[in-house]
Short mmCIF file of C-alpha atoms in Angstrom, two decimals:
data_model
loop_
_atom_site.label_atom_id
_atom_site.label_comp_id
_atom_site.label_asym_id
_atom_site.label_seq_id
_atom_site.Cartn_x
_atom_site.Cartn_y
_atom_site.Cartn_z
CA ASN A 1 -18.70 -21.98 -6.37
CA ALA A 2 -18.28 -18.27 -5.61
CA GLY A 3 -15.97 -18.74 -2.57
CA VAL A 4 -16.06 -15.76 -0.20
CA THR A 5 -18.07 -12.73 -1.30
CA GLN A 6 -18.20 -9.30 0.33
CA THR A 7 -20.43 -6.30 -0.13
CA PRO A 8 -20.10 -3.43 -0.66
CA LYS A 9 -16.79 -3.02 -2.47
CA PHE A 10 -16.47 0.64 -1.55
CA ARG A 11 -18.17 2.87 0.97
CA ILE A 12 -17.77 6.38 2.30
CA LEU A 13 -19.22 7.09 5.74
CA LYS A 14 -19.54 10.24 7.74
CA ILE A 15 -18.28 10.31 11.32
CA GLY A 16 -20.88 8.81 13.63
CA GLN A 17 -22.72 6.83 10.98
CA SER A 18 -23.16 3.08 11.20
CA MET A 19 -23.02 0.33 8.61
CA THR A 20 -22.80 -3.42 8.14
CA LEU A 21 -20.24 -5.12 5.96
CA GLN A 22 -21.61 -8.32 4.53
CA CYS A 23 -19.65 -11.56 4.10
CA THR A 24 -20.90 -14.85 2.69
CA GLN A 25 -19.09 -18.09 1.91
CA ASP A 26 -20.41 -21.10 0.04
CA MET A 27 -17.73 -23.62 0.98
CA ASN A 28 -19.46 -24.84 4.16
CA HIS A 29 -16.52 -23.65 6.26
CA ASN A 30 -17.06 -23.46 9.99
CA TYR A 31 -14.33 -20.89 10.60
CA MET A 32 -14.70 -17.30 9.50
CA TYR A 33 -12.64 -14.17 10.16
CA TRP A 34 -12.70 -10.42 9.77
CA TYR A 35 -9.43 -8.56 9.19
CA ARG A 36 -8.59 -4.95 8.57
CA GLN A 37 -5.60 -3.92 6.51
CA ASP A 38 -3.94 -0.54 6.87
CA PRO A 39 -1.08 0.51 4.58
CA GLY A 40 2.19 -1.12 5.62
CA MET A 41 0.68 -2.80 8.68
CA GLY A 42 -0.34 -6.24 7.49
CA LEU A 43 -3.63 -7.85 8.43
CA LYS A 44 -5.12 -7.35 11.88
CA LEU A 45 -7.79 -9.74 13.16
CA ILE A 46 -10.95 -8.01 14.33
CA TYR A 47 -13.28 -10.90 15.16
CA TYR A 48 -13.55 -14.54 14.29
CA SER A 49 -16.11 -17.33 14.52
CA VAL A 50 -15.74 -21.08 14.94
CA GLY A 51 -19.31 -21.84 13.95
CA ALA A 52 -22.85 -20.53 13.89
CA GLY A 53 -23.64 -18.76 17.14
CA ILE A 54 -20.01 -18.63 18.33
CA THR A 55 -17.83 -15.56 17.94
CA ASP A 56 -14.77 -14.19 19.70
CA LYS A 57 -12.63 -11.09 19.70
CA GLY A 58 -9.42 -10.77 17.81
CA GLU A 59 -6.63 -8.26 18.17
CA VAL A 60 -8.55 -5.05 17.34
CA PRO A 61 -12.26 -5.51 18.18
CA ASN A 62 -13.08 -2.06 19.57
CA GLY A 63 -15.73 -0.23 17.56
CA TYR A 64 -16.98 -3.37 15.83
CA ASN A 65 -19.55 -6.09 16.42
CA VAL A 66 -20.28 -9.38 14.71
CA SER A 67 -22.92 -12.05 14.62
CA ARG A 68 -23.04 -15.53 13.09
CA SER A 69 -26.54 -16.88 12.76
CA THR A 70 -25.76 -19.21 9.85
CA THR A 71 -22.70 -21.10 8.62
CA GLU A 72 -22.63 -19.03 5.44
CA ASP A 73 -22.88 -15.45 6.73
CA PHE A 74 -20.64 -13.41 9.01
CA PRO A 75 -21.57 -9.69 8.96
CA LEU A 76 -19.40 -7.04 10.58
CA ARG A 77 -21.15 -4.06 12.15
CA LEU A 78 -19.51 -0.67 12.59
CA GLU A 79 -21.22 1.56 15.13
CA LEU A 80 -20.45 5.28 15.34
CA ALA A 81 -17.84 5.29 12.59
CA ALA A 82 -14.58 7.12 13.29
CA PRO A 83 -11.76 8.21 10.92
CA SER A 84 -9.53 5.56 12.56
CA GLN A 85 -11.77 2.92 10.99
CA THR A 86 -10.77 3.98 7.50
CA SER A 87 -9.25 0.79 6.13
CA VAL A 88 -9.67 -2.15 3.79
CA TYR A 89 -11.70 -4.93 5.39
CA PHE A 90 -11.26 -8.55 4.41
CA CYS A 91 -13.45 -11.47 5.34
CA ALA A 92 -11.95 -14.96 5.23
CA SER A 93 -12.97 -18.53 5.90
CA SER A 94 -11.23 -21.83 6.49
CA TYR A 95 -12.15 -25.50 6.70
CA SER A 96 -10.31 -26.07 9.94
CA ILE A 97 -8.24 -24.20 12.46
CA GLY A 98 -4.93 -24.74 14.15
CA ALA A 99 -1.72 -26.41 13.01
CA SER A 100 -3.25 -28.41 10.23
CA SER A 101 -2.69 -28.74 6.52
CA TYR A 102 -6.37 -27.92 6.06
CA ASN A 103 -6.60 -24.48 7.59
CA GLU A 104 -5.81 -22.45 4.48
CA GLN A 105 -7.74 -19.22 4.67
CA PHE A 106 -9.78 -18.11 1.67
CA PHE A 107 -10.19 -14.35 1.45
CA GLY A 108 -12.98 -12.29 0.00
CA PRO A 109 -12.24 -9.37 -2.39
CA GLY A 110 -12.39 -6.77 0.39
CA THR A 111 -14.37 -3.65 1.23
CA ARG A 112 -12.61 -0.29 1.05
CA LEU A 113 -14.10 1.98 3.71
CA THR A 114 -13.42 5.68 4.14
CA VAL A 115 -14.74 7.61 7.14
CA LEU A 116 -14.79 11.38 6.74
CA GLN B 1 3.16 -10.79 18.90
CA GLN B 2 3.52 -9.74 15.30
CA PRO B 3 6.19 -11.70 13.39
CA VAL B 4 8.98 -9.70 11.81
CA GLN B 5 9.49 -9.98 8.08
CA SER B 6 12.65 -9.09 6.21
CA PRO B 7 13.41 -7.49 3.92
CA GLN B 8 10.61 -4.93 3.78
CA ALA B 9 10.99 -4.65 0.04
CA VAL B 10 13.04 -6.25 -2.71
CA ILE B 11 13.42 -5.51 -6.41
CA LEU B 12 14.46 -8.26 -8.80
CA ARG B 13 15.02 -8.75 -12.47
CA GLU B 14 13.14 -11.59 -14.08
CA GLY B 15 14.99 -14.86 -13.49
CA GLU B 16 16.68 -13.79 -10.24
CA ASP B 17 16.15 -15.45 -6.88
CA ALA B 18 14.86 -14.00 -3.61
CA VAL B 19 14.51 -15.07 0.02
CA ILE B 20 11.94 -13.62 2.40
CA ASN B 21 12.27 -14.29 6.10
CA CYS B 22 9.68 -14.39 8.88
CA SER B 23 10.84 -14.45 12.51
CA SER B 24 8.93 -14.79 15.75
CA SER B 25 9.75 -14.51 19.42
CA LYS B 26 7.16 -17.20 20.14
CA ALA B 27 7.40 -20.98 19.86
CA LEU B 28 5.51 -21.55 16.64
CA TYR B 29 3.07 -24.27 15.71
CA SER B 30 2.68 -23.24 12.11
CA VAL B 31 3.56 -20.59 9.56
CA HIS B 32 1.33 -19.60 6.66
CA TRP B 33 2.51 -17.77 3.55
CA TYR B 34 0.21 -15.58 1.44
CA ARG B 35 0.74 -13.36 -1.59
CA GLN B 36 -1.30 -10.25 -2.27
CA LYS B 37 -1.28 -8.38 -5.55
CA HIS B 38 -2.12 -4.69 -5.54
CA GLY B 39 -5.83 -4.09 -5.00
CA GLU B 40 -6.60 -7.78 -4.57
CA ALA B 41 -7.19 -10.22 -1.73
CA PRO B 42 -4.37 -12.29 -0.20
CA VAL B 43 -3.98 -15.71 -1.77
CA PHE B 44 -2.69 -18.75 0.08
CA LEU B 45 0.70 -20.16 -0.93
CA MET B 46 1.56 -22.80 1.66
CA ILE B 47 1.53 -23.88 5.31
CA LEU B 48 4.61 -24.99 7.23
CA LEU B 49 3.91 -27.07 10.31
CA LYS B 50 6.03 -27.52 13.42
CA GLY B 51 8.66 -30.09 12.64
CA GLY B 52 11.02 -28.18 10.37
CA GLU B 53 9.57 -29.42 7.12
CA GLN B 54 10.14 -27.84 3.79
CA LYS B 55 7.46 -27.40 1.19
CA GLY B 56 7.50 -26.44 -2.42
CA HIS B 57 5.17 -25.30 -5.12
CA GLU B 58 6.83 -25.09 -8.51
CA LYS B 59 9.58 -22.50 -8.10
CA ILE B 60 8.37 -21.24 -4.72
CA SER B 61 9.40 -23.19 -1.63
CA ALA B 62 9.62 -22.55 2.09
CA SER B 63 11.30 -23.91 5.18
CA PHE B 64 10.55 -23.76 8.89
CA ASN B 65 13.41 -23.71 11.37
CA GLU B 66 11.89 -24.68 14.71
CA LYS B 67 15.03 -23.87 16.69
CA LYS B 68 15.16 -20.33 15.39
CA GLN B 69 11.35 -19.88 15.17
CA GLN B 70 11.90 -18.66 11.67
CA SER B 71 10.46 -19.45 8.28
CA SER B 72 11.97 -18.56 4.93
CA LEU B 73 10.24 -18.30 1.57
CA TYR B 74 12.40 -19.03 -1.46
CA LEU B 75 11.48 -17.72 -4.89
CA THR B 76 13.71 -19.07 -7.63
CA ALA B 77 13.97 -17.92 -11.23
CA SER B 78 11.42 -15.21 -10.49
CA GLN B 79 8.71 -14.39 -12.99
CA LEU B 80 6.83 -11.12 -13.51
CA SER B 81 3.77 -12.80 -11.98
CA TYR B 82 5.60 -13.17 -8.66
CA SER B 83 5.31 -9.45 -8.01
CA GLY B 84 3.20 -8.58 -4.99
CA THR B 85 3.32 -8.35 -1.22
CA TYR B 86 4.17 -11.51 0.67
CA PHE B 87 2.80 -12.03 4.17
CA CYS B 88 3.62 -14.64 6.73
CA GLY B 89 1.03 -15.57 9.36
CA THR B 90 2.09 -17.36 12.52
CA GLU B 91 0.32 -19.52 15.05
CA TRP B 92 1.84 -20.24 18.45
CA ALA B 93 0.92 -21.75 21.83
CA GLY B 94 -1.50 -19.32 23.41
CA SER B 95 -2.67 -17.77 20.16
CA ASN B 96 -5.81 -19.90 20.38
CA TYR B 97 -5.35 -21.08 16.79
CA LYS B 98 -5.49 -17.56 15.42
CA LEU B 99 -2.95 -16.26 12.92
CA THR B 100 -0.91 -13.12 13.44
CA PHE B 101 0.38 -11.63 10.21
CA GLY B 102 3.63 -9.80 9.58
CA LYS B 103 3.73 -6.41 7.90
CA GLY B 104 4.60 -7.91 4.56
CA THR B 105 7.45 -7.86 2.04
CA LEU B 106 6.90 -6.02 -1.23
CA LEU B 107 8.48 -7.95 -4.11
CA THR B 108 8.83 -6.26 -7.48
CA VAL B 109 10.00 -8.26 -10.47
CA ASN B 110 11.09 -6.20 -13.46
CA PRO B 111 11.67 -7.45 -17.03
#
């Protein structure tokens, strides 16, 4: 049981390039999330998904896109990378959502992205 | 609305106690607590649900004051392994079940 896995671990992009951050979970969780973490700012939600084929914007969605074709995978796409997208990106998943004892979020190890 | 955590940072000696607070201007449904060690992913500690309950996990416990919309995390007899950044995540009416995380509290435990 690997939990939540993310690839790559590190990436350097040039301004204007595009890339996809991969996220896979093997816990059969319906709910998946993408966060970015900037120093001293906590975790900001980019996009989330409540199941295959259903995604919605979070707090900071501009410059990103997501898709969810399977329960297991939730890739995050960066188009036209900008220096402001330099951050650590975490993918997470949970069994349920809302005020429940079962909506603990499991986080992947993160992807450290630098845009130069 | 991002919850406010206090203090921003705290330094302890092994065996000392600490309290970390998380306050919101919103009527909360739940509060999550996570710990993140440097260079690692956040790890879940506990969930506090609306109702003012208190939870505990060994020497780490938390409370949820519904009247004040505030949660407090209590770390007693701190150990070196408690070092890290502690985040609260809050869910409120209108947040559509999503969590909003505070900026974190950096806890350093020294020998």
